[in-house]
Tab-separated table of C-alpha atoms in Angstrom:
chain	number	residue	atom	x	y	z
A	1088	MET	CA	37.609	-23.556	113.936
A	1089	ASP	CA	35.883	-22.414	110.774
A	1090	ASP	CA	37.545	-23.246	107.505
A	1091	TYR	CA	39.484	-20.381	105.926
A	1092	GLU	CA	42.278	-19.675	103.475
A	1093	TYR	CA	44.088	-17.158	105.704
A	1094	TYR	CA	43.842	-14.456	108.357
A	1095	GLY	CA	45.255	-11.155	107.227
A	1096	LEU	CA	45.589	-7.442	107.763
A	1097	PHE	CA	43.824	-6.005	104.714
A	1098	LEU	CA	44.782	-2.561	103.474
A	1099	THR	CA	42.067	0.071	103.206
A	1100	GLN	CA	41.690	1.590	99.740
A	1101	GLU	CA	43.285	4.816	100.996
A	1102	SER	CA	46.296	2.832	102.228
A	1103	LYS	CA	46.622	0.976	98.914
A	1104	ASP	CA	46.641	4.342	97.149
A	1105	LYS	CA	49.203	5.732	99.606
A	1106	LEU	CA	51.580	2.811	99.030
A	1107	ALA	CA	51.111	2.912	95.252
A	1108	LYS	CA	52.042	6.625	95.314
A	1109	TRP	CA	55.097	5.859	97.431
A	1110	LEU	CA	56.197	3.265	94.872
A	1111	PHE	CA	55.656	5.694	91.997
A	1112	PHE	CA	57.663	8.502	93.603
A	1113	ASN	CA	60.500	6.281	94.834
A	1114	GLY	CA	61.699	4.688	91.620
A	1115	TYR	CA	59.112	1.921	91.248
A	1116	SER	CA	56.803	3.505	88.681
A	1117	PRO	CA	55.177	1.246	86.061
A	1118	GLU	CA	57.741	2.527	83.551
A	1119	SER	CA	60.773	1.550	85.670
A	1120	GLU	CA	62.794	-1.429	84.424
A	1121	LEU	CA	62.050	-3.412	87.570
A	1122	MET	CA	58.284	-2.891	87.410
A	1123	LYS	CA	58.091	-3.620	83.668
A	1124	LYS	CA	59.072	-7.209	84.532
A	1125	ARG	CA	56.196	-7.797	86.936
A	1126	THR	CA	53.666	-10.475	86.091
A	1127	GLY	CA	51.298	-10.098	89.050
A	1128	TRP	CA	50.107	-7.123	91.126
A	1129	TYR	CA	48.825	-7.580	94.688
A	1130	LEU	CA	49.330	-4.776	97.270
A	1131	ASP	CA	46.378	-6.072	99.272
A	1132	HIS	CA	47.183	-7.554	102.695
A	1133	CYS	CA	49.675	-8.918	105.191
A	1134	THR	CA	49.012	-12.615	105.789
A	1135	LEU	CA	49.155	-13.415	109.496
A	1136	LEU	CA	48.249	-17.096	109.270
A	1137	HIS	CA	47.702	-19.250	106.189
A	1138	LYS	CA	45.684	-22.450	106.588
A	1139	SER	CA	48.794	-24.457	105.703
A	1140	GLN	CA	50.434	-23.092	108.879
A	1141	ARG	CA	47.573	-23.793	111.300
A	1142	THR	CA	48.862	-27.061	112.785
A	1143	SER	CA	52.142	-25.476	113.874
A	1144	HIS	CA	50.482	-22.225	115.022
A	1145	PHE	CA	47.271	-23.329	116.732
A	1146	LEU	CA	47.643	-20.723	119.518
A	1147	LEU	CA	47.925	-17.979	116.911
A	1148	GLU	CA	44.804	-19.299	115.220
A	1149	ASP	CA	42.930	-19.137	118.543
A	1150	THR	CA	44.214	-15.607	119.205
A	1151	LEU	CA	43.186	-14.305	115.780
A	1152	SER	CA	39.808	-16.024	115.939
A	1153	THR	CA	39.158	-14.534	119.389
A	1154	ALA	CA	40.227	-11.071	118.236
A	1155	LEU	CA	37.721	-11.206	115.382
A	1156	ILE	CA	34.944	-12.350	117.709
A	1157	MET	CA	35.711	-9.707	120.340
A	1158	TYR	CA	36.561	-6.733	118.156
A	1159	GLY	CA	35.176	-7.515	114.733
A	1160	SER	CA	36.866	-6.066	111.698
A	1161	ILE	CA	38.215	-2.858	113.241
A	1162	ILE	CA	40.677	-0.597	111.501
A	1163	GLU	CA	44.130	-0.277	113.034
A	1164	SER	CA	47.333	1.483	112.031
A	1165	ILE	CA	50.515	-0.389	111.237
A	1166	LYS	CA	53.952	0.720	110.068
A	1167	ILE	CA	55.875	-0.337	107.011
A	1168	ASP	CA	59.643	0.111	107.355
A	1169	GLY	CA	61.252	-1.694	104.435
A	1170	ILE	CA	60.992	-2.960	100.889
A	1171	GLY	CA	62.347	-6.294	99.721
A	1172	ILE	CA	63.031	-7.648	96.274
A	1173	SER	CA	63.931	-11.106	94.989
A	1174	ASP	CA	63.901	-12.574	91.495
A	1175	LYS	CA	60.267	-13.663	92.042
A	1176	ALA	CA	58.611	-11.141	94.372
A	1177	MET	CA	58.624	-7.650	95.810
A	1178	ALA	CA	57.115	-6.800	99.195
A	1179	PHE	CA	56.824	-4.161	101.883
A	1180	ARG	CA	58.126	-5.206	105.313
A	1181	VAL	CA	55.528	-4.727	108.061
A	1182	VAL	CA	56.308	-3.892	111.679
A	1183	TYR	CA	54.062	-6.267	113.616
A	1184	PRO	CA	54.485	-8.421	116.736
A	1185	SER	CA	56.171	-11.704	115.823
A	1186	ASN	CA	53.774	-13.657	118.036
A	1187	LEU	CA	50.842	-12.440	115.907
A	1188	CYS	CA	52.236	-13.522	112.532
A	1189	ALA	CA	53.241	-17.023	111.428
A	1190	ASN	CA	55.676	-15.667	108.829
A	1191	LYS	CA	59.261	-14.913	109.844
A	1192	ILE	CA	59.007	-11.421	108.337
A	1193	PRO	CA	55.512	-9.921	108.185
A	1194	HIS	CA	55.064	-8.376	104.747
A	1195	ILE	CA	52.659	-7.145	102.095
A	1196	THR	CA	53.360	-8.593	98.659
A	1197	ILE	CA	53.529	-5.802	96.089
A	1198	CYS	CA	54.036	-7.817	92.921
A	1199	THR	CA	55.568	-10.942	91.443
A	1200	SER	CA	57.783	-11.618	88.439
A	1201	ASN	CA	59.474	-14.512	86.627
A	1202	GLY	CA	56.603	-16.881	87.351
A	1203	GLY	CA	56.637	-16.055	91.063
A	1204	LYS	CA	53.648	-16.308	93.382
A	1205	PRO	CA	52.791	-14.223	96.456
A	1206	VAL	CA	54.190	-16.979	98.711
A	1207	ASP	CA	57.631	-16.191	97.232
A	1208	SER	CA	57.648	-13.001	99.326
A	1209	ASN	CA	58.394	-15.291	102.299
A	1210	TYR	CA	61.782	-16.058	100.768
A	1211	ILE	CA	62.995	-12.496	100.220
A	1212	THR	CA	66.369	-12.045	101.917
A	1213	GLU	CA	67.352	-8.594	100.662
A	1214	TRP	CA	65.477	-5.846	102.542
A	1215	LYS	CA	66.097	-2.108	102.259
A	1216	ASP	CA	65.073	0.127	105.147
A	1217	ILE	CA	62.724	2.972	104.214
A	1218	GLU	CA	61.303	5.925	106.100
A	1219	PRO	CA	58.373	4.377	108.012
A	1220	ILE	CA	54.966	4.660	106.385
A	1221	THR	CA	51.813	4.358	108.491
A	1222	VAL	CA	48.859	2.640	106.836
A	1223	GLU	CA	45.443	1.462	107.980
A	1224	VAL	CA	44.367	-2.176	107.863
A	1225	LYS	CA	41.469	-4.391	108.901
A	1226	LEU	CA	41.912	-7.832	110.443
A	1227	GLN	CA	39.855	-10.281	108.417
A	1228	LYS	CA	39.573	-14.006	107.757
A	1229	ARG	CA	39.064	-15.123	104.182
């Protein structure tokens, strides 16, 4: 397999804007106390497979690689149905088949705080259900 950092579902610009508006109108504006503490802003993609996970998910790697070869970087719709917050990260929860994502909870990191990194979204345990939001993404390998 080619070398890569990760396979992911990358948000279109329209979808990034849609989610940013949702945040603004649902109590997560830049002026809110929670968002004032953020140190990093992401809102970019849902990682399906990071290179550090490839040895334990080799079938997933083959599936994602084949999908890119067969279909290219097509746009698909996915649903977001929750938001999670920890002391180091905030993320949207993504509804996606568990066999197509190496992470226990597929998610899109929104931002980090307190020295957190995007990987800290994997450790969020507190999730709040939200009215589902449909966004468009492209499967890509980077």
